[in-house]
Short mmCIF file of C-alpha atoms and ligand atoms in Angstrom, two decimals:
data_model
loop_
_atom_site.label_atom_id
_atom_site.label_comp_id
_atom_site.label_asym_id
_atom_site.label_seq_id
_atom_site.Cartn_x
_atom_site.Cartn_y
_atom_site.Cartn_z
CA MET A 1 -38.10 79.24 -241.99
CA SER A 2 -37.38 79.02 -245.74
CA VAL A 3 -39.46 76.46 -247.91
CA SER A 4 -37.07 73.42 -248.67
CA VAL A 5 -36.90 71.02 -251.60
CA ASN A 6 -38.19 67.64 -251.08
CA ASP A 7 -35.75 65.08 -252.43
CA LEU A 8 -33.41 64.52 -254.55
CA HIS A 9 -35.17 63.80 -258.16
CA TYR A 10 -32.50 62.98 -260.60
CA VAL A 11 -28.88 63.72 -261.92
CA ALA A 12 -27.77 64.70 -265.95
CA LEU A 13 -24.25 63.97 -266.77
CA ALA A 14 -22.53 64.32 -269.99
CA VAL A 15 -20.20 61.84 -271.00
CA PRO A 16 -17.65 60.92 -274.26
CA ASP A 17 -18.74 57.59 -274.60
CA LEU A 18 -22.30 57.36 -274.41
CA ALA A 19 -22.59 53.96 -275.22
CA ALA A 20 -20.50 52.39 -272.51
CA GLU A 21 -22.09 54.57 -269.67
CA ARG A 22 -25.85 53.95 -271.43
CA ALA A 23 -24.74 49.55 -270.97
CA PHE A 24 -23.25 50.46 -267.94
CA PHE A 25 -26.64 52.19 -266.02
CA GLY A 26 -28.66 50.28 -267.89
CA GLU A 27 -27.39 46.55 -267.83
CA THR A 28 -24.66 46.43 -265.34
CA TRP A 29 -26.27 49.07 -262.35
CA GLY A 30 -29.58 47.90 -262.49
CA LEU A 31 -31.17 50.92 -264.04
CA THR A 32 -34.15 50.71 -266.66
CA GLU A 33 -34.04 52.68 -269.65
CA VAL A 34 -37.14 54.66 -270.29
CA GLY A 35 -36.61 56.79 -272.93
CA GLU A 36 -34.37 58.95 -275.62
CA GLN A 37 -35.40 62.75 -276.33
CA ASP A 38 -33.17 65.11 -277.76
CA GLY A 39 -30.10 63.33 -277.37
CA LYS A 40 -30.70 62.41 -273.54
CA VAL A 41 -31.26 59.42 -272.16
CA TYR A 42 -33.37 58.68 -269.25
CA PHE A 43 -33.23 55.68 -266.51
CA ALA A 44 -35.55 55.25 -263.95
CA ALA A 45 -35.02 52.93 -260.91
CA GLU A 46 -37.56 49.97 -260.56
CA GLY A 47 -38.61 50.94 -256.97
CA SER A 48 -38.70 54.52 -257.20
CA PRO A 49 -41.71 56.65 -258.47
CA TYR A 50 -39.73 59.12 -260.11
CA PRO A 51 -40.46 58.79 -264.14
CA PHE A 52 -36.11 59.21 -264.51
CA VAL A 53 -33.20 59.05 -261.62
CA ILE A 54 -30.31 59.53 -264.16
CA ARG A 55 -30.07 61.54 -267.55
CA LEU A 56 -27.24 60.99 -270.25
CA ARG A 57 -25.88 62.55 -273.28
CA GLN A 58 -22.81 62.85 -275.28
CA ASP A 59 -20.19 65.44 -274.82
CA ASP A 60 -16.63 65.45 -275.40
CA GLU A 61 -15.75 65.92 -272.16
CA ARG A 62 -17.16 64.45 -268.98
CA LYS A 63 -19.43 66.53 -266.92
CA THR A 64 -22.39 67.25 -264.54
CA ASP A 65 -25.25 68.87 -266.77
CA LEU A 66 -27.72 69.42 -263.74
CA ILE A 67 -29.10 67.86 -260.82
CA GLY A 68 -32.44 67.89 -259.98
CA PHE A 69 -33.86 68.39 -256.36
CA SER A 70 -38.03 68.14 -256.43
CA ALA A 71 -40.48 70.09 -254.71
CA GLY A 72 -44.10 69.58 -253.39
CA SER A 73 -46.11 72.14 -255.55
CA ARG A 74 -45.80 74.67 -258.02
CA ALA A 75 -46.46 77.39 -255.40
CA GLU A 76 -43.48 75.68 -253.59
CA VAL A 77 -41.84 75.70 -256.99
CA ASP A 78 -42.25 79.68 -256.94
CA ALA A 79 -41.35 80.24 -253.21
CA LEU A 80 -38.22 78.34 -253.89
CA PHE A 81 -37.81 80.75 -256.56
CA ALA A 82 -37.86 83.96 -254.83
CA GLN A 83 -35.28 82.38 -252.30
CA VAL A 84 -33.26 82.05 -255.18
CA GLN A 85 -33.37 85.48 -256.41
CA ALA A 86 -33.19 86.99 -252.97
CA ALA A 87 -29.88 85.27 -252.95
CA GLN A 88 -28.29 86.87 -256.30
CA CYS A 89 -28.04 83.63 -257.78
CA LYS A 90 -27.67 83.20 -261.81
CA ILE A 91 -30.67 82.34 -263.18
CA ILE A 92 -30.75 80.11 -265.96
CA SER A 93 -34.55 79.68 -266.57
CA LYS A 94 -37.46 80.85 -264.68
CA PRO A 95 -40.51 78.78 -263.20
CA GLY A 96 -42.45 77.23 -265.95
CA GLU A 97 -43.01 74.11 -267.88
CA ALA A 98 -39.87 71.53 -267.50
CA GLU A 99 -38.17 70.25 -270.08
CA GLY A 100 -38.39 66.36 -271.00
CA PRO A 101 -40.36 63.45 -271.71
CA ALA A 102 -41.53 63.32 -267.76
CA GLY A 103 -43.17 66.90 -268.08
CA GLY A 104 -43.39 69.57 -264.73
CA TYR A 105 -42.97 72.49 -263.81
CA ALA A 106 -39.40 74.10 -263.04
CA PHE A 107 -36.63 76.47 -262.71
CA ARG A 108 -32.94 76.32 -262.90
CA PHE A 109 -30.06 78.16 -261.46
CA PHE A 110 -26.47 78.14 -260.58
CA ASP A 111 -25.46 77.41 -257.30
CA PRO A 112 -22.33 79.57 -255.87
CA ASP A 113 -19.81 77.13 -257.53
CA GLY A 114 -21.48 77.58 -260.53
CA ARG A 115 -23.13 73.87 -260.77
CA ALA A 116 -26.67 73.85 -262.78
CA ILE A 117 -29.59 72.75 -260.64
CA GLU A 118 -33.05 72.16 -261.38
CA VAL A 119 -36.12 72.66 -258.99
CA ILE A 120 -38.63 70.56 -260.22
CA CYS A 121 -42.53 69.28 -259.43
CA ASP A 122 -45.36 67.29 -260.89
CA THR A 123 -43.36 65.02 -263.17
CA THR A 124 -45.11 62.45 -264.04
CA ARG A 125 -44.89 59.18 -261.97
CA ARG A 126 -44.54 55.41 -262.47
CA THR A 127 -45.39 52.93 -260.21
CA PRO A 128 -42.53 51.75 -258.41
CA ARG A 129 -41.61 47.65 -258.55
CA VAL A 130 -41.83 46.11 -255.47
CA LEU A 131 -38.21 44.04 -255.42
CA ALA A 132 -37.91 40.23 -254.93
CA LYS A 133 -35.81 39.85 -252.29
CA GLY A 134 -32.12 39.27 -253.63
CA GLU A 135 -33.06 41.80 -256.41
CA ALA A 136 -29.61 43.42 -256.17
CA ILE A 137 -30.69 46.50 -258.28
CA PRO A 138 -31.66 50.22 -256.75
CA THR A 139 -34.87 50.99 -255.41
CA GLY A 140 -34.06 54.77 -256.05
CA LEU A 141 -31.41 57.79 -255.50
CA SER A 142 -29.76 58.31 -252.47
CA HIS A 143 -27.44 61.27 -252.28
CA ILE A 144 -24.89 63.08 -254.06
CA VAL A 145 -21.79 64.41 -252.51
CA LEU A 146 -19.98 67.62 -253.62
CA HIS A 147 -16.77 69.28 -253.47
CA THR A 148 -16.53 72.95 -252.74
CA PRO A 149 -13.58 75.08 -251.93
CA ASP A 150 -15.51 76.28 -248.83
CA PRO A 151 -17.85 73.41 -247.30
CA ALA A 152 -19.34 75.58 -244.50
CA LYS A 153 -20.35 78.51 -246.74
CA LEU A 154 -22.11 75.89 -249.24
CA VAL A 155 -23.84 74.31 -246.51
CA ALA A 156 -24.94 77.73 -245.19
CA PHE A 157 -26.32 78.56 -248.74
CA TYR A 158 -28.35 75.23 -249.23
CA GLU A 159 -29.83 75.56 -245.76
CA THR A 160 -30.90 79.07 -246.80
CA VAL A 161 -31.79 79.33 -250.27
CA LEU A 162 -33.54 75.08 -250.64
CA GLY A 163 -34.10 74.78 -246.90
CA PHE A 164 -31.86 71.91 -246.17
CA ARG A 165 -31.36 71.15 -243.01
CA LEU A 166 -28.06 70.26 -241.30
CA THR A 167 -27.81 66.28 -240.06
CA ASP A 168 -24.44 65.86 -239.18
CA TRP A 169 -20.86 66.99 -239.74
CA ILE A 170 -17.93 65.34 -239.34
CA GLY A 171 -15.18 67.54 -237.92
CA SER A 172 -15.37 70.73 -240.52
CA PHE A 173 -14.38 68.11 -243.40
CA MET A 174 -17.55 66.91 -244.13
CA ALA A 175 -21.37 68.00 -244.02
CA PHE A 176 -24.52 65.82 -244.37
CA LEU A 177 -27.79 67.45 -245.45
CA ARG A 178 -30.91 66.15 -245.34
CA CYS A 179 -34.25 67.62 -247.00
CA ASN A 180 -36.99 64.95 -246.02
CA PRO A 181 -36.34 61.79 -243.45
CA ALA A 182 -33.27 60.62 -244.98
CA HIS A 183 -30.37 61.07 -242.80
CA HIS A 184 -28.87 63.19 -245.98
CA ARG A 185 -29.64 63.69 -249.56
CA LEU A 186 -26.83 66.00 -250.10
CA ALA A 187 -23.49 65.93 -248.66
CA ILE A 188 -19.82 68.05 -249.11
CA LEU A 189 -16.78 67.76 -248.89
CA PRO A 190 -13.74 70.37 -249.43
CA GLY A 191 -11.94 70.48 -253.00
CA PRO A 192 -12.76 71.88 -256.36
CA PRO A 193 -16.11 72.25 -257.50
CA ALA A 194 -16.95 68.84 -258.47
CA LEU A 195 -19.59 66.03 -258.04
CA ASN A 196 -17.74 63.36 -255.50
CA HIS A 197 -20.49 60.47 -256.60
CA VAL A 198 -23.87 59.62 -256.95
CA ALA A 199 -25.20 56.82 -254.54
CA PHE A 200 -28.09 54.75 -255.16
CA ASP A 201 -30.08 52.70 -252.58
CA VAL A 202 -30.50 48.92 -252.81
CA ALA A 203 -32.61 47.08 -250.35
CA SER A 204 -30.43 45.48 -247.54
CA VAL A 205 -26.69 44.82 -246.85
CA ASP A 206 -27.39 41.52 -248.63
CA GLU A 207 -28.41 43.07 -251.70
CA MET A 208 -25.88 45.15 -251.80
CA MET A 209 -23.32 42.26 -251.17
CA ARG A 210 -25.16 40.39 -254.06
CA GLY A 211 -24.53 43.59 -256.07
CA LEU A 212 -20.87 43.58 -255.25
CA ALA A 213 -20.56 40.00 -256.53
CA ARG A 214 -22.36 41.07 -259.94
CA LEU A 215 -20.39 43.79 -260.66
CA HIS A 216 -17.13 42.19 -259.89
CA GLU A 217 -17.81 39.08 -262.58
CA LYS A 218 -18.98 41.93 -264.68
CA GLY A 219 -15.44 43.18 -264.63
CA VAL A 220 -16.41 46.30 -262.74
CA THR A 221 -13.28 47.08 -260.04
CA LEU A 222 -14.86 47.97 -256.51
CA SER A 223 -12.97 51.14 -255.65
CA TRP A 224 -13.74 51.39 -251.68
CA GLY A 225 -15.74 49.25 -249.23
CA PRO A 226 -17.80 47.54 -248.40
CA GLY A 227 -18.33 48.99 -245.54
CA ARG A 228 -20.87 51.05 -243.46
CA HIS A 229 -20.44 54.86 -242.53
CA THR A 230 -21.37 56.51 -239.12
CA ALA A 231 -22.96 59.53 -239.94
CA GLY A 232 -25.91 58.08 -241.50
CA ASN A 233 -24.98 54.56 -240.52
CA ASN A 234 -25.19 53.43 -244.04
CA THR A 235 -23.65 50.77 -245.95
CA PHE A 236 -21.32 51.47 -248.75
CA THR A 237 -19.87 50.32 -251.78
CA TYR A 238 -18.28 52.45 -254.59
CA TYR A 239 -17.33 51.92 -257.97
CA LEU A 240 -16.43 53.88 -261.57
CA THR A 241 -18.55 53.85 -264.68
CA PRO A 242 -17.05 53.33 -267.62
CA ASN A 243 -16.41 57.15 -268.02
CA GLY A 244 -15.48 57.99 -264.82
CA ASN A 245 -18.26 59.07 -262.57
CA ALA A 246 -18.03 57.34 -259.30
CA VAL A 247 -21.35 55.67 -257.99
CA GLU A 248 -21.96 53.85 -254.67
CA TYR A 249 -24.42 51.04 -253.88
CA THR A 250 -25.88 51.93 -250.31
CA SER A 251 -28.28 50.39 -248.09
CA ASP A 252 -29.77 50.88 -243.98
CA LEU A 253 -29.30 54.89 -244.67
CA GLU A 254 -30.77 56.35 -240.68
CA GLU A 255 -34.00 58.15 -240.99
CA VAL A 256 -33.77 61.29 -238.33
CA ASP A 257 -36.97 62.66 -236.73
CA GLU A 258 -37.03 66.43 -237.76
CA ALA A 259 -38.57 67.67 -234.57
CA SER A 260 -35.98 65.94 -231.91
CA TRP A 261 -32.69 65.46 -234.22
CA GLN A 262 -29.41 67.35 -233.04
CA PRO A 263 -26.34 67.65 -235.23
CA THR A 264 -23.78 65.37 -233.89
CA VAL A 265 -19.86 66.82 -234.87
CA TYR A 266 -17.59 63.50 -235.57
CA GLU A 267 -14.15 63.54 -234.66
CA PHE A 268 -12.54 62.59 -238.13
CA SER A 269 -11.01 58.81 -237.98
CA PRO A 270 -10.84 55.84 -240.22
CA GLY A 271 -13.21 54.12 -238.19
CA ILE A 272 -15.83 56.85 -238.68
CA THR A 273 -15.95 56.61 -242.48
CA ASP A 274 -15.74 52.68 -241.94
CA GLN A 275 -17.00 51.32 -238.85
CA TRP A 276 -16.58 47.64 -239.96
CA GLY A 277 -13.05 48.58 -240.90
CA THR A 278 -13.77 46.14 -244.11
CA GLY A 279 -13.02 48.79 -246.62
CA ARG A 280 -9.55 49.09 -245.28
CA ILE A 281 -8.75 45.35 -245.90
CA ILE A 282 -7.95 45.90 -249.66
CA PRO A 283 -4.48 47.33 -250.65
CA GLY A 284 -5.58 50.50 -252.47
CA ASN A 285 -9.11 50.13 -251.40
CA VAL A 286 -9.88 53.81 -250.75
CA PRO A 287 -12.60 56.88 -251.01
CA HIS A 288 -13.09 58.69 -254.38
CA ALA A 289 -11.59 61.91 -254.42
CA GLU A 290 -12.55 64.22 -257.79
CA MET A 291 -9.28 66.80 -257.38
CA THR A 292 -10.64 68.93 -260.93
CA PRO A 293 -13.20 71.34 -261.11
CA ASP A 294 -16.51 69.92 -263.11
CA LYS A 295 -16.21 70.98 -266.79
CA GLY A 296 -19.89 71.95 -267.00
CA LEU A 297 -19.38 74.79 -263.97
CA TRP A 298 -21.15 77.92 -265.37
CA GLN A 299 -22.75 75.96 -268.47
CA VAL A 300 -26.35 76.34 -269.15
CA PRO A 301 -27.00 72.92 -269.28
CA ALA A 302 -27.78 71.33 -273.03
FE1 FE2 B 1 -22.44 58.23 -250.25
#
């Protein structure tokens, strides 16, 4: 049994229009800007203990800089590094003091598609705020979805190397992987290597709908939803940020019992991805697909 990461900690993005993305995540989406260092802007979620969940910087092209997964201890970071080395991944940095204002102990490597991944522990913690009922801002990061040319191969990689467990499949098309009781912190779709979307938990379907209305009032177009997925049973609304990053408000993501869970392979149908059918009402309201390789592949993150 391999050592496992235990959560999705952060996503770091580079964007051409930093001012617009910064205003979006801070003022529109409802994260809290907590600091800037070396041209990188850090955002926390009010309901999350992590010191940051999104990191932004300016670059000529939109790209994914890093995906950060947390581990339980320095010993586990070291053990995960051994698993990454055993898989002959290209190493960016060995375990050591982490970069950035939140401190910690971390290493970085490229996954088989060339995504830069950080495994990190011991970052500083914030005191999460209990959000008011109806406060439609993220309680934390929920999950990321990645495209890859061979989903089964990347599933096997994340199982073996970072200790993810398979929760469910939709056909042989979409895999859902967990690293804690949440049904998925990582999901994998076919396509050129790219980030499909970053999802943020909100407290309930009520906050998700209030968030939808607030975003609409601020001129942010709903790209897919509202609806409820079958795998994970979570609700969804998807949007694009000013620089074209797909983001999701989700709620009610299922928690699974590690000891007894048996993966389901769902047969693909429109009703599997959208149980209520409400996401199909609005013409042109469709799942986002990122069809070009991420510009950040195989680049040592700035
Ligand atoms: Fe999602």
